[in-house]
Amino acid sequence: MTSMQFVNPLQENIGISKTAGPCILVIFGATGDLTHRKLVPALYNLARDGQLPPHFACVGFARREKSHEDFRKELHDAVKQFSRTKPIDENLWKSFSEQLFYHRAEFDQDEGYDSLRKFLAELDPKFDTHGNRVFYLSTPPSYFPVIIEKLHAHKMIYDVEDQQKWSRVIIEKPFGRDLTSAISLQQHILKHLDESQVYRIDHYLGKETVQNLLAFRFSNPIFESVWNNHYIDHVQITVSEDIGIGTRGLFWEEAGMLRDIVQNHMMQLLSLVAMEPPTNLTAQAIHGEKVKVMESIRPIPLKQIDAHVIRGQYGPGFINGEPVIGYRQENNVSPTSKIETYAALELYIDNWRWGSVPFYLRAGKRLPKRATEIAITFKSAPVGCLYQLSGKEIEANILVIRIQPNEGISFKMNCKVPGLHHLQPVKMDFQYGSYFGVAPPEAYERLICDCMAGDTTLFARADEVLASWRLLTPVLEHWESTEPRFPNYASGTWGPIAAEHLIARSGRKWRIL
Amino acid sequence: MSTQLQEVPVAKIESELTRLLGANQSKLACLFNLLVYAADKQRGKELEKLFPLIVEKFPCRIIFIQDGEPNNDVLKVSVGTEIEGEGNTKIACEQIVINVSATQLNRIPFIVLPHIIPDLPIFMIWGQDPTTENEIIPHLDRYCQRLIFDADDSEDFAEFCRKMIILLDTHHHLAFVDTNWLLLSGWRSVLSQVFDNPDEIRRLNFNKGIQILYNDRKVDWLQHNDIRAIYLAGWLAGQLNWTYLKQEKSGNVRNLWFGYQDQEFCVTLSPQTSQEYSPGSVLDVEIAGADNWSYSITPMIGLPKAIVHISSETSCELPFTLQLSYLKRRFPSVQELFYAQSGSHYRNMLQAIGHITW
């Protein structure tokens, strides 16, 4: 019997959680913020929950001079501060930290990769990791091409046909700045990697509430049967933050809201809301349906961009009653900056299910509160039927999926007021926190675990990324070539007045969250 | 935080629960109905320790039937709420406690049924051998989705195995969850990772002897400390098609003889007292494999891991560690209690050891 055909009679395969394969995780940019705040706390909690592969090691790759012990000590402090579970289990940390190592090298120097390869080869027998590799590129995107190239040149990226061992690369958004750069990055990646080896992280996809979108839609036929243009009036997707850009002025001046939030997180949410049921729950089937949605979105006419896409920039105002400065007064921001901190879009999906249903997307900083939600507004009851009272239109049913905070699902419906011939809207409300007790795993825990297990479902595929750039790049080019009148909304308000007009011209209005 | 239990007439159960909910100013949360039966007070005390652990993760309505009242004709109902969380996530879970003596057991199903919350799953934690005849299960099991029990409660192990197999084959709507089987999941996972290729399986099948050490520290909630050790031996036998031949007992040591093809070998279950680990847990597994390969799997002190040494006459592999859960725990995790499936391995195990007597 070959090892390919062997079925282990002792293996049960009915576990309630996924287990990842043995591997070494190499984090490029390991001295950065993401590693300390998210990645290593995620690994620690995976270890705590018994979900880290039994044979595992992690190597931090960065430029600063540091010993293994220094690195472990720093990470201990980081886990103590940022782990979702507290206090830190010192026994567990001691054992876990023995799997953490540091490798000092430059991203663009061959010597560093040569020594890395040798170091990993020493770790393989010690940790029984079988030569499997995950390379996490937690670096500025400008380093992605050189790192991938060097990994390939030094034979740490294997042929995808290799049956004995595997290698995978995780890259963080942004995946390019526009369509041209995204295509260029993709072409460079494909010179050295197969698409199946690329894991593009969009951490929204790792959130339990986002994963629940598919479970909710496709395990509750009552909703799926009305999830179309016969019953739905419009969809609003909102990503609202009350914070400003903080210390990220340099980054934000190169990015803006369309690149940072709309192109990735919001387009992923839109595709999950609008997609057709997949044939199965494999990554391929789900990605296929998401791409179909993206490709069905009606291109925004070039001469009508301003009519369909609104941009804004926050000025001074008040958040939680306290005065705050405007974007142009933030550190490392030009006093004449054209960068948008708010974007609102009106989109249409031209397919049988969604024809004529507008999708309204808005994302902004320094809005009154932090909230991410998807609101499905259904068509109202027919005018003139039973409960039309005093000429007033009956309130529409609204299904709201709250992604964060206060995760849950609510449904607004109408009930009769006892003793009166009046209707009153009421809400049925399900809250994750109440029903499922302690905090769910962080998004990065799920995503890292899935990558180690070889599951690409919760990662963005190249064609999804390119489809969203294809839609939004003309908007970015138009904005580059025109002068906005910024700032155009005060901090603490719900965005520019033009965004109100965007939705009001169809007789609708933005939800107050 | 629990509110004090209030004794109420049966007819007032729901109204009193409603009043308590209002008084606590918290939101009612319920994912499922949980019926808990304890055959005696001691078993009841043990099961009550589970309630806060369950409610913390999975808010539910608990209907607790406490049998074993010493006086005749006792049927007392009390209600209370378990409050979890704070602020926006403060929730209340309802509890209905029924103290009953044997003569009144026949009334229990009729008290319980009206207080099942409709449309939600019904799970049972059965603090008694579920294969023994009783007056409650036949009325309720058709409504239930899951029956959780502890095989240690059985008096006749061979009879338990036989009847359990019949239940598994006839009650397809019910998920049977044996807590000892769940508590062994860590060891099963470890062994499946150690013996994960045809050569290792062959060495295991043609072994020269297996020793399983288990913790025989005595406690009042565990009758048979060797149950998990027996399960482990039975699981190997069931999955690898070993034939049970006989057992020999020498003091507290139990030798189980199995046959595979034309070989016979002994699986020795030996007690050892450990204060570190939970009573009944498997402490060590040593396997003298075929071709003089030997396997030693020992838990690491203070960590949920086992260290594995594999050696032969001519080579000695580097020791490695594997995740090993549940050595210190009295109960499995609540996620596993309510979501894990037993699968065919459990049935095969019962089949393999159905002739072993306590």
Short mmCIF file of N, CA, C and O in Angstrom, two decimals, chain B residues 23-129:
data_model
loop_
_atom_site.label_atom_id
_atom_site.label_comp_id
_atom_site.label_asym_id
_atom_site.label_seq_id
_atom_site.Cartn_x
_atom_site.Cartn_y
_atom_site.Cartn_z
N ALA B 23 -37.31 40.62 37.85
CA ALA B 23 -36.64 41.14 39.06
C ALA B 23 -35.14 41.31 38.81
O ALA B 23 -34.51 42.21 39.34
N ASN B 24 -34.55 40.45 38.01
CA ASN B 24 -33.10 40.52 37.75
C ASN B 24 -32.72 41.52 36.69
O ASN B 24 -31.55 41.81 36.50
N GLN B 25 -33.70 42.01 35.97
CA GLN B 25 -33.45 42.97 34.89
C GLN B 25 -32.41 42.48 33.91
O GLN B 25 -31.49 43.21 33.52
N SER B 26 -32.51 41.24 33.57
CA SER B 26 -31.56 40.72 32.60
C SER B 26 -32.32 40.05 31.46
O SER B 26 -33.50 39.78 31.56
N LYS B 27 -31.60 39.79 30.39
CA LYS B 27 -32.22 39.25 29.19
C LYS B 27 -32.18 37.73 29.26
O LYS B 27 -31.18 37.15 29.64
N LEU B 28 -33.27 37.11 28.88
CA LEU B 28 -33.29 35.65 28.86
C LEU B 28 -32.52 35.14 27.65
O LEU B 28 -32.69 35.63 26.54
N ALA B 29 -31.66 34.18 27.88
CA ALA B 29 -30.92 33.58 26.77
C ALA B 29 -31.03 32.07 26.87
O ALA B 29 -30.91 31.50 27.95
N CYS B 30 -31.27 31.44 25.76
CA CYS B 30 -31.41 29.98 25.79
C CYS B 30 -31.10 29.41 24.42
O CYS B 30 -31.77 29.73 23.44
N LEU B 31 -30.07 28.58 24.36
CA LEU B 31 -29.73 27.93 23.11
C LEU B 31 -30.36 26.55 23.00
O LEU B 31 -30.58 26.06 21.91
N PHE B 32 -30.59 25.92 24.15
CA PHE B 32 -31.19 24.59 24.12
C PHE B 32 -31.77 24.28 25.50
O PHE B 32 -31.53 25.00 26.47
N ASN B 33 -32.56 23.21 25.56
CA ASN B 33 -33.07 22.67 26.83
C ASN B 33 -32.10 21.60 27.30
O ASN B 33 -31.71 20.74 26.51
N LEU B 34 -31.75 21.66 28.56
CA LEU B 34 -30.83 20.64 29.10
C LEU B 34 -31.52 19.93 30.26
O LEU B 34 -31.82 20.54 31.28
N LEU B 35 -31.81 18.66 30.05
CA LEU B 35 -32.39 17.83 31.11
C LEU B 35 -31.27 17.07 31.78
O LEU B 35 -30.48 16.41 31.11
N VAL B 36 -31.20 17.19 33.09
CA VAL B 36 -30.13 16.52 33.83
C VAL B 36 -30.76 15.61 34.85
O VAL B 36 -31.64 16.04 35.62
N TYR B 37 -30.35 14.36 34.84
CA TYR B 37 -30.88 13.40 35.81
C TYR B 37 -29.74 12.87 36.66
O TYR B 37 -28.72 12.43 36.13
N ALA B 38 -29.94 12.92 37.98
CA ALA B 38 -28.95 12.35 38.91
C ALA B 38 -29.64 11.28 39.73
O ALA B 38 -30.67 11.55 40.37
N ALA B 39 -29.07 10.08 39.70
CA ALA B 39 -29.71 8.95 40.38
C ALA B 39 -29.60 9.05 41.90
O ALA B 39 -30.39 8.45 42.62
N ASP B 40 -28.61 9.77 42.38
CA ASP B 40 -28.45 9.92 43.82
C ASP B 40 -27.83 11.28 44.11
O ASP B 40 -27.39 11.99 43.22
N LYS B 41 -27.80 11.61 45.38
CA LYS B 41 -27.35 12.96 45.80
C LYS B 41 -25.89 13.20 45.44
O LYS B 41 -25.50 14.29 45.05
N GLN B 42 -25.11 12.13 45.60
CA GLN B 42 -23.68 12.31 45.33
C GLN B 42 -23.46 12.63 43.86
O GLN B 42 -22.72 13.54 43.51
N ARG B 43 -24.13 11.88 43.02
CA ARG B 43 -24.01 12.11 41.58
C ARG B 43 -24.54 13.52 41.25
O ARG B 43 -24.00 14.23 40.41
N GLY B 44 -25.61 13.91 41.95
CA GLY B 44 -26.19 15.24 41.73
C GLY B 44 -25.21 16.35 42.04
O GLY B 44 -25.09 17.32 41.31
N LYS B 45 -24.50 16.17 43.15
CA LYS B 45 -23.52 17.22 43.53
C LYS B 45 -22.45 17.36 42.46
O LYS B 45 -22.01 18.46 42.14
N GLU B 46 -22.02 16.23 41.90
CA GLU B 46 -20.99 16.29 40.85
C GLU B 46 -21.52 16.98 39.60
O GLU B 46 -20.85 17.82 39.00
N LEU B 47 -22.73 16.63 39.23
CA LEU B 47 -23.28 17.21 38.00
C LEU B 47 -23.56 18.70 38.15
O LEU B 47 -23.41 19.46 37.19
N GLU B 48 -23.91 19.11 39.35
CA GLU B 48 -24.18 20.54 39.56
C GLU B 48 -22.94 21.39 39.32
O GLU B 48 -23.04 22.57 38.99
N LYS B 49 -21.76 20.80 39.47
CA LYS B 49 -20.52 21.55 39.22
C LYS B 49 -20.41 21.93 37.74
O LYS B 49 -19.72 22.88 37.37
N LEU B 50 -21.09 21.15 36.91
CA LEU B 50 -21.04 21.43 35.48
C LEU B 50 -21.86 22.65 35.09
O LEU B 50 -21.58 23.31 34.08
N PHE B 51 -22.91 22.95 35.86
CA PHE B 51 -23.89 23.93 35.40
C PHE B 51 -23.28 25.30 35.09
O PHE B 51 -23.53 25.86 34.02
N PRO B 52 -22.49 25.87 35.99
CA PRO B 52 -21.93 27.19 35.65
C PRO B 52 -21.00 27.13 34.45
O PRO B 52 -20.93 28.08 33.66
N LEU B 53 -20.29 26.01 34.27
CA LEU B 53 -19.40 25.89 33.11
C LEU B 53 -20.21 25.87 31.83
O LEU B 53 -19.83 26.46 30.82
N ILE B 54 -21.34 25.18 31.87
CA ILE B 54 -22.18 25.08 30.68
C ILE B 54 -22.80 26.44 30.37
O ILE B 54 -22.73 26.92 29.24
N VAL B 55 -23.39 27.04 31.38
CA VAL B 55 -24.14 28.28 31.18
C VAL B 55 -23.24 29.42 30.74
O VAL B 55 -23.64 30.28 29.96
N GLU B 56 -22.01 29.38 31.18
CA GLU B 56 -21.06 30.43 30.77
C GLU B 56 -20.84 30.40 29.26
O GLU B 56 -20.72 31.42 28.61
N LYS B 57 -20.76 29.19 28.70
CA LYS B 57 -20.49 29.06 27.27
C LYS B 57 -21.78 29.02 26.47
O LYS B 57 -21.88 29.59 25.40
N PHE B 58 -22.77 28.28 26.96
CA PHE B 58 -24.00 28.03 26.20
C PHE B 58 -25.20 28.23 27.11
O PHE B 58 -25.63 27.29 27.78
N PRO B 59 -25.74 29.43 27.13
CA PRO B 59 -26.93 29.65 27.96
C PRO B 59 -28.03 28.67 27.59
O PRO B 59 -28.26 28.40 26.40
N CYS B 60 -28.69 28.13 28.59
CA CYS B 60 -29.73 27.13 28.32
C CYS B 60 -30.68 27.07 29.50
O CYS B 60 -30.40 27.59 30.57
N ARG B 61 -31.84 26.45 29.28
CA ARG B 61 -32.75 26.17 30.39
C ARG B 61 -32.35 24.80 30.93
O ARG B 61 -32.38 23.81 30.20
N ILE B 62 -32.05 24.74 32.21
CA ILE B 62 -31.66 23.48 32.83
C ILE B 62 -32.83 22.96 33.66
O ILE B 62 -33.35 23.68 34.53
N ILE B 63 -33.23 21.75 33.36
CA ILE B 63 -34.25 21.06 34.18
C ILE B 63 -33.52 19.91 34.86
O ILE B 63 -33.12 18.93 34.21
N PHE B 64 -33.34 20.05 36.15
CA PHE B 64 -32.49 19.12 36.91
C PHE B 64 -33.37 18.22 37.76
O PHE B 64 -34.11 18.70 38.62
N ILE B 65 -33.31 16.93 37.48
CA ILE B 65 -34.11 15.95 38.21
C ILE B 65 -33.20 15.23 39.19
O ILE B 65 -32.32 14.46 38.79
N GLN B 66 -33.39 15.52 40.46
CA GLN B 66 -32.56 14.92 41.51
C GLN B 66 -33.33 13.79 42.16
O GLN B 66 -34.27 14.02 42.94
N ASP B 67 -32.95 12.58 41.82
CA ASP B 67 -33.56 11.38 42.39
C ASP B 67 -32.88 11.10 43.73
O ASP B 67 -31.93 11.79 44.12
N GLY B 68 -33.36 10.06 44.42
CA GLY B 68 -32.65 9.61 45.62
C GLY B 68 -33.12 10.26 46.90
O GLY B 68 -32.42 10.23 47.91
N GLU B 69 -34.30 10.89 46.85
CA GLU B 69 -34.83 11.41 48.11
C GLU B 69 -35.11 10.23 49.05
O GLU B 69 -35.73 9.25 48.65
N PRO B 70 -34.62 10.32 50.28
CA PRO B 70 -34.74 9.16 51.19
C PRO B 70 -36.20 8.86 51.58
O PRO B 70 -36.56 7.70 51.76
N ASN B 71 -37.00 9.92 51.70
CA ASN B 71 -38.39 9.67 52.12
C ASN B 71 -39.24 9.32 50.91
O ASN B 71 -38.94 9.72 49.79
N ASN B 72 -40.31 8.62 51.17
CA ASN B 72 -41.21 8.26 50.07
C ASN B 72 -42.04 9.44 49.65
O ASN B 72 -42.25 10.39 50.41
N ASP B 73 -42.55 9.37 48.45
CA ASP B 73 -43.56 10.31 47.94
C ASP B 73 -43.09 11.76 47.97
O ASP B 73 -43.87 12.66 48.22
N VAL B 74 -41.81 11.96 47.71
CA VAL B 74 -41.31 13.34 47.64
C VAL B 74 -41.34 13.81 46.20
O VAL B 74 -40.85 13.12 45.30
N LEU B 75 -41.91 14.97 45.99
CA LEU B 75 -41.84 15.62 44.68
C LEU B 75 -41.86 17.12 44.94
O LEU B 75 -42.90 17.71 45.19
N LYS B 76 -40.69 17.71 44.90
CA LYS B 76 -40.57 19.15 45.21
C LYS B 76 -39.96 19.85 44.02
O LYS B 76 -38.98 19.35 43.46
N VAL B 77 -40.54 20.97 43.65
CA VAL B 77 -40.01 21.72 42.50
C VAL B 77 -39.52 23.08 42.98
O VAL B 77 -40.22 23.77 43.72
N SER B 78 -38.33 23.46 42.54
CA SER B 78 -37.79 24.79 42.85
C SER B 78 -37.33 25.42 41.54
O SER B 78 -36.96 24.71 40.60
N VAL B 79 -37.33 26.75 41.49
CA VAL B 79 -36.86 27.44 40.28
C VAL B 79 -35.87 28.53 40.68
O VAL B 79 -35.90 29.04 41.79
N GLY B 80 -35.02 28.86 39.76
CA GLY B 80 -34.03 29.92 39.99
C GLY B 80 -33.44 30.34 38.65
O GLY B 80 -33.80 29.80 37.59
N THR B 81 -32.54 31.32 38.70
CA THR B 81 -31.88 31.76 37.47
C THR B 81 -30.38 31.85 37.69
O THR B 81 -29.92 32.15 38.78
N GLU B 82 -29.63 31.57 36.64
CA GLU B 82 -28.19 31.71 36.65
C GLU B 82 -27.89 32.96 35.81
O GLU B 82 -28.28 33.01 34.65
N ILE B 83 -27.26 33.94 36.42
CA ILE B 83 -26.99 35.19 35.71
C ILE B 83 -25.55 35.18 35.24
O ILE B 83 -24.64 34.86 35.99
N GLU B 84 -25.34 35.56 33.97
CA GLU B 84 -23.99 35.64 33.44
C GLU B 84 -23.80 36.99 32.76
O GLU B 84 -24.74 37.57 32.24
N GLY B 85 -22.57 37.45 32.77
CA GLY B 85 -22.24 38.67 32.03
C GLY B 85 -22.63 39.93 32.78
O GLY B 85 -23.19 39.90 33.87
N GLU B 86 -22.30 41.04 32.13
CA GLU B 86 -22.59 42.34 32.72
C GLU B 86 -23.07 43.29 31.64
O GLU B 86 -22.81 43.07 30.46
N GLY B 87 -23.73 44.33 32.07
CA GLY B 87 -24.12 45.39 31.14
C GLY B 87 -25.00 44.85 30.03
O GLY B 87 -25.97 44.13 30.24
N ASN B 88 -24.59 45.19 28.79
CA ASN B 88 -25.38 44.79 27.61
C ASN B 88 -25.45 43.29 27.42
O ASN B 88 -26.35 42.80 26.75
N THR B 89 -24.46 42.57 27.93
CA THR B 89 -24.45 41.12 27.71
C THR B 89 -24.88 40.36 28.95
O THR B 89 -24.63 39.17 29.08
N LYS B 90 -25.56 41.04 29.87
CA LYS B 90 -26.04 40.33 31.07
C LYS B 90 -27.23 39.48 30.67
O LYS B 90 -28.21 39.98 30.11
N ILE B 91 -27.13 38.19 30.96
CA ILE B 91 -28.21 37.29 30.56
C ILE B 91 -28.60 36.42 31.74
O ILE B 91 -27.85 36.25 32.68
N ALA B 92 -29.81 35.87 31.62
CA ALA B 92 -30.30 34.96 32.65
C ALA B 92 -30.63 33.62 32.00
O ALA B 92 -31.20 33.57 30.91
N CYS B 93 -30.25 32.56 32.70
CA CYS B 93 -30.60 31.22 32.26
C CYS B 93 -31.45 30.60 33.36
O CYS B 93 -31.09 30.67 34.53
N GLU B 94 -32.52 29.98 32.94
CA GLU B 94 -33.47 29.47 33.92
C GLU B 94 -33.10 28.07 34.39
O GLU B 94 -32.59 27.25 33.63
N GLN B 95 -33.42 27.82 35.67
CA GLN B 95 -33.23 26.47 36.22
C GLN B 95 -34.50 26.01 36.89
O GLN B 95 -35.12 26.77 37.64
N ILE B 96 -34.84 24.78 36.59
CA ILE B 96 -35.96 24.14 37.28
C ILE B 96 -35.39 22.90 37.95
O ILE B 96 -34.80 22.05 37.27
N VAL B 97 -35.52 22.81 39.26
CA VAL B 97 -34.95 21.67 40.00
C VAL B 97 -36.10 20.86 40.57
O VAL B 97 -36.97 21.41 41.26
N ILE B 98 -36.07 19.57 40.27
CA ILE B 98 -37.13 18.68 40.76
C ILE B 98 -36.49 17.64 41.66
O ILE B 98 -35.69 16.82 41.20
N ASN B 99 -36.80 17.70 42.95
CA ASN B 99 -36.34 16.67 43.89
C ASN B 99 -37.42 15.59 43.98
O ASN B 99 -38.59 15.90 44.23
N VAL B 100 -37.01 14.36 43.79
CA VAL B 100 -38.04 13.31 43.66
C VAL B 100 -37.56 12.03 44.32
O VAL B 100 -36.36 11.74 44.37
N SER B 101 -38.51 11.26 44.86
CA SER B 101 -38.18 9.93 45.36
C SER B 101 -38.64 8.91 44.34
O SER B 101 -39.44 9.21 43.44
N ALA B 102 -38.18 7.69 44.52
CA ALA B 102 -38.41 6.63 43.51
C ALA B 102 -39.90 6.42 43.23
O ALA B 102 -40.30 6.16 42.09
N THR B 103 -40.71 6.57 44.25
CA THR B 103 -42.14 6.28 44.07
C THR B 103 -42.83 7.32 43.19
O THR B 103 -43.95 7.08 42.71
N GLN B 104 -42.22 8.47 42.99
CA GLN B 104 -42.85 9.54 42.21
C GLN B 104 -42.20 9.73 40.84
O GLN B 104 -42.58 10.63 40.09
N LEU B 105 -41.25 8.88 40.51
CA LEU B 105 -40.53 9.07 39.24
C LEU B 105 -41.45 9.02 38.03
O LEU B 105 -41.19 9.70 37.03
N ASN B 106 -42.50 8.26 38.14
CA ASN B 106 -43.38 8.12 36.97
C ASN B 106 -44.07 9.43 36.60
O ASN B 106 -44.57 9.59 35.49
N ARG B 107 -44.06 10.40 37.52
CA ARG B 107 -44.71 11.69 37.22
C ARG B 107 -43.75 12.65 36.50
O ARG B 107 -44.18 13.65 35.93
N ILE B 108 -42.48 12.34 36.56
CA ILE B 108 -41.48 13.30 36.06
C ILE B 108 -41.69 13.69 34.60
O ILE B 108 -41.68 14.88 34.27
N PRO B 109 -41.85 12.74 33.68
CA PRO B 109 -41.99 13.15 32.28
C PRO B 109 -43.14 14.14 32.10
O PRO B 109 -43.06 15.06 31.28
N PHE B 110 -44.20 13.99 32.89
CA PHE B 110 -45.37 14.84 32.70
C PHE B 110 -45.16 16.23 33.30
O PHE B 110 -45.84 17.19 32.94
N ILE B 111 -44.21 16.30 34.23
CA ILE B 111 -43.85 17.62 34.76
C ILE B 111 -42.88 18.30 33.81
O ILE B 111 -42.94 19.51 33.59
N VAL B 112 -41.98 17.54 33.25
CA VAL B 112 -40.93 18.11 32.42
C VAL B 112 -41.45 18.60 31.07
O VAL B 112 -41.14 19.69 30.61
N LEU B 113 -42.25 17.78 30.43
CA LEU B 113 -42.63 18.07 29.03
C LEU B 113 -43.23 19.46 28.81
O LEU B 113 -42.87 20.13 27.85
N PRO B 114 -44.14 19.93 29.65
CA PRO B 114 -44.70 21.26 29.38
C PRO B 114 -43.69 22.39 29.52
O PRO B 114 -43.94 23.51 29.06
N HIS B 115 -42.54 22.10 30.12
CA HIS B 115 -41.58 23.18 30.38
C HIS B 115 -40.36 23.10 29.45
O HIS B 115 -39.36 23.77 29.69
N ILE B 116 -40.51 22.32 28.44
CA ILE B 116 -39.49 22.34 27.38
C ILE B 116 -39.75 23.58 26.53
O ILE B 116 -40.89 23.83 26.12
N ILE B 117 -38.72 24.36 26.28
CA ILE B 117 -38.88 25.54 25.42
C ILE B 117 -38.99 25.06 23.98
O ILE B 117 -38.11 24.34 23.49
N PRO B 118 -40.06 25.42 23.31
CA PRO B 118 -40.30 24.88 21.97
C PRO B 118 -39.22 25.29 20.98
O PRO B 118 -38.58 26.33 21.12
N ASP B 119 -39.06 24.48 19.97
CA ASP B 119 -38.21 24.76 18.81
C ASP B 119 -36.72 24.76 19.11
O ASP B 119 -35.92 25.00 18.21
N LEU B 120 -36.33 24.50 20.33
CA LEU B 120 -34.90 24.44 20.63
C LEU B 120 -34.51 23.00 20.91
O LEU B 120 -35.33 22.20 21.36
N PRO B 121 -33.24 22.65 20.63
CA PRO B 121 -32.81 21.27 20.88
C PRO B 121 -32.99 20.86 22.34
O PRO B 121 -33.03 21.72 23.23
N ILE B 122 -33.09 19.56 22.55
CA ILE B 122 -33.19 19.02 23.92
C ILE B 122 -32.03 18.06 24.11
O ILE B 122 -31.88 17.08 23.36
N PHE B 123 -31.21 18.35 25.09
CA PHE B 123 -30.08 17.47 25.41
C PHE B 123 -30.30 16.90 26.81
O PHE B 123 -30.88 17.58 27.67
N MET B 124 -29.82 15.70 27.00
CA MET B 124 -29.95 15.07 28.32
C MET B 124 -28.58 14.72 28.85
O MET B 124 -27.76 14.14 28.14
N ILE B 125 -28.35 15.07 30.11
CA ILE B 125 -27.18 14.53 30.81
C ILE B 125 -27.72 13.52 31.80
O ILE B 125 -28.50 13.87 32.70
N TRP B 126 -27.32 12.28 31.59
CA TRP B 126 -27.95 11.19 32.34
C TRP B 126 -26.97 10.66 33.38
O TRP B 126 -26.01 9.97 33.05
N GLY B 127 -27.24 10.93 34.63
CA GLY B 127 -26.35 10.52 35.72
C GLY B 127 -26.68 9.13 36.21
O GLY B 127 -26.90 8.90 37.40
N GLN B 128 -26.71 8.20 35.27
CA GLN B 128 -27.00 6.81 35.59
C GLN B 128 -26.64 6.02 34.33
O GLN B 128 -26.56 6.60 33.24
N ASP B 129 -26.45 4.73 34.48
CA ASP B 129 -26.24 3.91 33.30
C ASP B 129 -27.46 4.05 32.39
O ASP B 129 -28.57 3.65 32.77
#
